[in-house]
Amino acid sequence: MPSLGEKILGIILYMIPWSESLIFGNHLFIKYPFTQIIQIPAIPIILIERSIPFGSLLLFLAIFIGLVRNTKVSYFMRFNALQSLLINIGIIIVSFTFEIISSTFSNTLIIRTFSSTLLISLFLVILYCVWSCTQGNEPNLPGISQATKMQL
């Protein structure tokens, strides 16, 4: 059973992909200002990434080298660290693809609907991962969890 500190750090690790996914909610946050409250947990990660040059790359490398590849760290921490990084990589790939698509279609209803759907879906995934960490369990996301287990 993971300690309280490991559970809290596991929760903090999932704020990295959450901070990356907030870009999909820009028009949603403007139209419905009360939804901006869901940005609050990501603020420390955003501040770290923006205050240091190449902050997101350095944060990625620090987590990957310091937690994922460190065998002295518990399996629970290593699993959650790698899974959050894999989710983050997926979000980055989707956001690059989304930028290419949205540049041709501009601010249409389809683009706004797709970005809102992505934000809500990612919110639910991160919420599930955070809930699993508070319970001391490994979040089981199809495909991502199997890839994580294969790498560990």
PDB file of C-alpha atoms in Angstrom:
ATOM      1  CA  MET A   1       0.000   0.000   0.000  1.00  0.00           C
ATOM      2  CA  PRO A   2       1.486   3.368  -1.016  1.00  0.00           C
ATOM      3  CA  SER A   3       2.135   5.993   1.623  1.00  0.00           C
ATOM      4  CA  LEU A   4       0.226   9.267   1.821  1.00  0.00           C
ATOM      5  CA  GLY A   5       3.179  11.139   0.314  1.00  0.00           C
ATOM      6  CA  GLU A   6       3.295   8.772  -2.663  1.00  0.00           C
ATOM      7  CA  LYS A   7      -0.427   9.218  -3.226  1.00  0.00           C
ATOM      8  CA  ILE A   8      -0.108  13.008  -3.149  1.00  0.00           C
ATOM      9  CA  LEU A   9       2.875  12.978  -5.510  1.00  0.00           C
ATOM     10  CA  GLY A  10       0.957  10.625  -7.817  1.00  0.00           C
ATOM     11  CA  ILE A  11      -1.891  13.146  -7.914  1.00  0.00           C
ATOM     12  CA  ILE A  12       0.527  15.997  -8.626  1.00  0.00           C
ATOM     13  CA  LEU A  13       2.058  14.017 -11.501  1.00  0.00           C
ATOM     14  CA  TYR A  14      -1.309  13.911 -13.260  1.00  0.00           C
ATOM     15  CA  MET A  15      -1.501  17.704 -13.183  1.00  0.00           C
ATOM     16  CA  ILE A  16       1.196  17.762 -15.885  1.00  0.00           C
ATOM     17  CA  PRO A  17      -1.064  16.364 -18.623  1.00  0.00           C
ATOM     18  CA  TRP A  18      -3.958  18.375 -17.207  1.00  0.00           C
ATOM     19  CA  SER A  19      -2.003  21.626 -17.617  1.00  0.00           C
ATOM     20  CA  GLU A  20      -1.242  20.628 -21.201  1.00  0.00           C
ATOM     21  CA  SER A  21      -4.892  19.863 -22.004  1.00  0.00           C
ATOM     22  CA  LEU A  22      -6.260  23.230 -20.868  1.00  0.00           C
ATOM     23  CA  ILE A  23      -5.509  24.674 -24.301  1.00  0.00           C
ATOM     24  CA  PHE A  24      -8.554  22.832 -25.634  1.00  0.00           C
ATOM     25  CA  GLY A  25     -10.880  24.840 -23.389  1.00  0.00           C
ATOM     26  CA  ASN A  26      -9.949  28.397 -24.369  1.00  0.00           C
ATOM     27  CA  HIS A  27     -13.274  29.265 -26.006  1.00  0.00           C
ATOM     28  CA  LEU A  28     -15.140  27.369 -23.289  1.00  0.00           C
ATOM     29  CA  PHE A  29     -13.434  29.404 -20.556  1.00  0.00           C
ATOM     30  CA  ILE A  30     -14.349  32.643 -22.353  1.00  0.00           C
ATOM     31  CA  LYS A  31     -17.983  31.730 -22.952  1.00  0.00           C
ATOM     32  CA  TYR A  32     -18.536  30.189 -19.497  1.00  0.00           C
ATOM     33  CA  PRO A  33     -16.208  31.930 -17.010  1.00  0.00           C
ATOM     34  CA  PHE A  34     -17.260  29.661 -14.109  1.00  0.00           C
ATOM     35  CA  THR A  35     -15.465  26.783 -15.846  1.00  0.00           C
ATOM     36  CA  GLN A  36     -12.127  28.485 -15.205  1.00  0.00           C
ATOM     37  CA  ILE A  37     -12.123  26.917 -11.740  1.00  0.00           C
ATOM     38  CA  ILE A  38     -10.922  23.644 -13.254  1.00  0.00           C
ATOM     39  CA  GLN A  39      -7.658  25.383 -14.201  1.00  0.00           C
ATOM     40  CA  ILE A  40      -6.640  25.964 -10.580  1.00  0.00           C
ATOM     41  CA  PRO A  41      -4.917  22.591  -9.933  1.00  0.00           C
ATOM     42  CA  ALA A  42      -2.689  23.098 -12.980  1.00  0.00           C
ATOM     43  CA  ILE A  43      -1.424  26.565 -12.014  1.00  0.00           C
ATOM     44  CA  PRO A  44       1.743  25.398 -10.164  1.00  0.00           C
ATOM     45  CA  ILE A  45       2.801  23.217 -13.107  1.00  0.00           C
ATOM     46  CA  ILE A  46       2.129  26.024 -15.590  1.00  0.00           C
ATOM     47  CA  LEU A  47       4.188  28.438 -13.475  1.00  0.00           C
ATOM     48  CA  ILE A  48       7.109  25.994 -13.316  1.00  0.00           C
ATOM     49  CA  GLU A  49       7.017  25.339 -17.051  1.00  0.00           C
ATOM     50  CA  ARG A  50       6.815  29.024 -17.978  1.00  0.00           C
ATOM     51  CA  SER A  51       9.283  30.432 -15.458  1.00  0.00           C
ATOM     52  CA  ILE A  52      12.199  28.250 -16.566  1.00  0.00           C
ATOM     53  CA  PRO A  53      13.520  28.276 -20.130  1.00  0.00           C
ATOM     54  CA  PHE A  54      12.593  24.913 -21.708  1.00  0.00           C
ATOM     55  CA  GLY A  55      10.637  24.269 -18.509  1.00  0.00           C
ATOM     56  CA  SER A  56       8.359  21.589 -19.914  1.00  0.00           C
ATOM     57  CA  LEU A  57      11.295  19.663 -21.397  1.00  0.00           C
ATOM     58  CA  LEU A  58      13.288  19.929 -18.184  1.00  0.00           C
ATOM     59  CA  LEU A  59      10.277  18.827 -16.126  1.00  0.00           C
ATOM     60  CA  PHE A  60       9.773  15.863 -18.457  1.00  0.00           C
ATOM     61  CA  LEU A  61      13.429  14.832 -18.194  1.00  0.00           C
ATOM     62  CA  ALA A  62      13.491  15.285 -14.426  1.00  0.00           C
ATOM     63  CA  ILE A  63      10.463  13.050 -13.968  1.00  0.00           C
ATOM     64  CA  PHE A  64      11.649  10.483 -16.488  1.00  0.00           C
ATOM     65  CA  ILE A  65      15.197  10.217 -15.134  1.00  0.00           C
ATOM     66  CA  GLY A  66      14.437  10.937 -11.478  1.00  0.00           C
ATOM     67  CA  LEU A  67      11.335   8.793 -11.034  1.00  0.00           C
ATOM     68  CA  VAL A  68      10.667   6.446 -13.926  1.00  0.00           C
ATOM     69  CA  ARG A  69      14.188   5.100 -14.398  1.00  0.00           C
ATOM     70  CA  ASN A  70      15.095   5.154 -10.696  1.00  0.00           C
ATOM     71  CA  THR A  71      14.613   1.614  -9.365  1.00  0.00           C
ATOM     72  CA  LYS A  72      14.863   2.849  -5.764  1.00  0.00           C
ATOM     73  CA  VAL A  73      11.481   4.564  -6.173  1.00  0.00           C
ATOM     74  CA  SER A  74       8.377   2.478  -5.515  1.00  0.00           C
ATOM     75  CA  TYR A  75       6.588   0.808  -8.418  1.00  0.00           C
ATOM     76  CA  PHE A  76       3.434   2.853  -7.677  1.00  0.00           C
ATOM     77  CA  MET A  77       5.334   6.114  -8.182  1.00  0.00           C
ATOM     78  CA  ARG A  78       7.182   4.905 -11.257  1.00  0.00           C
ATOM     79  CA  PHE A  79       3.954   3.632 -12.826  1.00  0.00           C
ATOM     80  CA  ASN A  80       2.058   6.875 -12.240  1.00  0.00           C
ATOM     81  CA  ALA A  81       4.979   9.010 -13.399  1.00  0.00           C
ATOM     82  CA  LEU A  82       5.375   7.117 -16.664  1.00  0.00           C
ATOM     83  CA  GLN A  83       1.642   6.937 -17.292  1.00  0.00           C
ATOM     84  CA  SER A  84       1.241  10.685 -16.767  1.00  0.00           C
ATOM     85  CA  LEU A  85       4.126  11.308 -19.171  1.00  0.00           C
ATOM     86  CA  LEU A  86       2.566   9.025 -21.792  1.00  0.00           C
ATOM     87  CA  ILE A  87      -0.766  10.818 -21.440  1.00  0.00           C
ATOM     88  CA  ASN A  88       1.088  14.116 -21.794  1.00  0.00           C
ATOM     89  CA  ILE A  89       2.836  12.950 -24.976  1.00  0.00           C
ATOM     90  CA  GLY A  90      -0.525  11.905 -26.408  1.00  0.00           C
ATOM     91  CA  ILE A  91      -2.005  15.301 -25.592  1.00  0.00           C
ATOM     92  CA  ILE A  92       0.920  17.080 -27.259  1.00  0.00           C
ATOM     93  CA  ILE A  93       0.495  15.019 -30.430  1.00  0.00           C
ATOM     94  CA  VAL A  94      -3.258  15.681 -30.484  1.00  0.00           C
ATOM     95  CA  SER A  95      -2.724  19.409 -29.896  1.00  0.00           C
ATOM     96  CA  PHE A  96      -0.272  19.665 -32.821  1.00  0.00           C
ATOM     97  CA  THR A  97      -2.729  17.838 -35.057  1.00  0.00           C
ATOM     98  CA  PHE A  98      -5.544  20.007 -33.754  1.00  0.00           C
ATOM     99  CA  GLU A  99      -3.584  23.184 -34.567  1.00  0.00           C
ATOM    100  CA  ILE A 100      -3.091  22.054 -38.154  1.00  0.00           C
ATOM    101  CA  ILE A 101      -6.774  21.200 -38.564  1.00  0.00           C
ATOM    102  CA  SER A 102      -8.062  24.311 -36.804  1.00  0.00           C
ATOM    103  CA  SER A 103      -5.861  26.606 -38.899  1.00  0.00           C
ATOM    104  CA  THR A 104      -7.759  25.549 -42.023  1.00  0.00           C
ATOM    105  CA  PHE A 105     -11.248  25.560 -40.482  1.00  0.00           C
ATOM    106  CA  SER A 106     -10.731  28.564 -38.203  1.00  0.00           C
ATOM    107  CA  ASN A 107     -13.247  28.988 -35.362  1.00  0.00           C
ATOM    108  CA  THR A 108     -16.131  26.878 -36.647  1.00  0.00           C
ATOM    109  CA  LEU A 109     -18.702  25.039 -34.597  1.00  0.00           C
ATOM    110  CA  ILE A 110     -17.064  21.705 -35.423  1.00  0.00           C
ATOM    111  CA  ILE A 111     -13.686  22.839 -34.073  1.00  0.00           C
ATOM    112  CA  ARG A 112     -15.217  24.287 -30.903  1.00  0.00           C
ATOM    113  CA  THR A 113     -17.261  21.125 -30.322  1.00  0.00           C
ATOM    114  CA  PHE A 114     -14.251  18.888 -30.894  1.00  0.00           C
ATOM    115  CA  SER A 115     -12.046  20.910 -28.547  1.00  0.00           C
ATOM    116  CA  SER A 116     -14.732  20.943 -25.838  1.00  0.00           C
ATOM    117  CA  THR A 117     -15.155  17.189 -26.195  1.00  0.00           C
ATOM    118  CA  LEU A 118     -11.401  16.700 -25.891  1.00  0.00           C
ATOM    119  CA  LEU A 119     -11.222  18.864 -22.773  1.00  0.00           C
ATOM    120  CA  ILE A 120     -14.103  17.067 -21.066  1.00  0.00           C
ATOM    121  CA  SER A 121     -12.720  13.646 -22.017  1.00  0.00           C
ATOM    122  CA  LEU A 122      -9.263  14.513 -20.731  1.00  0.00           C
ATOM    123  CA  PHE A 123     -10.785  15.949 -17.568  1.00  0.00           C
ATOM    124  CA  LEU A 124     -12.554  12.657 -16.915  1.00  0.00           C
ATOM    125  CA  VAL A 125      -9.392  10.634 -17.617  1.00  0.00           C
ATOM    126  CA  ILE A 126      -7.331  12.782 -15.239  1.00  0.00           C
ATOM    127  CA  LEU A 127     -10.107  12.681 -12.636  1.00  0.00           C
ATOM    128  CA  TYR A 128     -10.150   8.873 -12.824  1.00  0.00           C
ATOM    129  CA  CYS A 129      -6.358   8.738 -12.456  1.00  0.00           C
ATOM    130  CA  VAL A 130      -6.430  11.098  -9.476  1.00  0.00           C
ATOM    131  CA  TRP A 131      -9.220   9.069  -7.847  1.00  0.00           C
ATOM    132  CA  SER A 132      -7.267   5.837  -8.362  1.00  0.00           C
ATOM    133  CA  CYS A 133      -4.183   7.419  -6.797  1.00  0.00           C
ATOM    134  CA  THR A 134      -6.148   8.515  -3.743  1.00  0.00           C
ATOM    135  CA  GLN A 135      -7.340   4.912  -3.359  1.00  0.00           C
ATOM    136  CA  GLY A 136      -3.759   3.620  -3.689  1.00  0.00           C
ATOM    137  CA  ASN A 137      -4.489   1.781  -6.942  1.00  0.00           C
ATOM    138  CA  GLU A 138      -2.872   1.980 -10.354  1.00  0.00           C
ATOM    139  CA  PRO A 139      -5.190   3.696 -12.837  1.00  0.00           C
ATOM    140  CA  ASN A 140      -6.037   1.220 -15.583  1.00  0.00           C
ATOM    141  CA  LEU A 141      -6.330   3.060 -18.889  1.00  0.00           C
ATOM    142  CA  PRO A 142      -6.655   0.728 -21.884  1.00  0.00           C
ATOM    143  CA  GLY A 143      -3.567   0.851 -24.069  1.00  0.00           C
ATOM    144  CA  ILE A 144      -1.696   3.374 -21.958  1.00  0.00           C
ATOM    145  CA  SER A 145      -1.466   1.189 -18.852  1.00  0.00           C
ATOM    146  CA  GLN A 146      -0.276  -1.782 -20.892  1.00  0.00           C
ATOM    147  CA  ALA A 147       2.404   0.379 -22.529  1.00  0.00           C
ATOM    148  CA  THR A 148       3.422   1.654 -19.106  1.00  0.00           C
ATOM    149  CA  LYS A 149       3.719  -1.838 -17.653  1.00  0.00           C
ATOM    150  CA  MET A 150       5.788  -2.982 -20.629  1.00  0.00           C
ATOM    151  CA  GLN A 151       8.261  -0.135 -20.098  1.00  0.00           C
ATOM    152  CA  LEU A 152       8.641  -0.793 -16.382  1.00  0.00           C
TER     153      LEU A 152
END
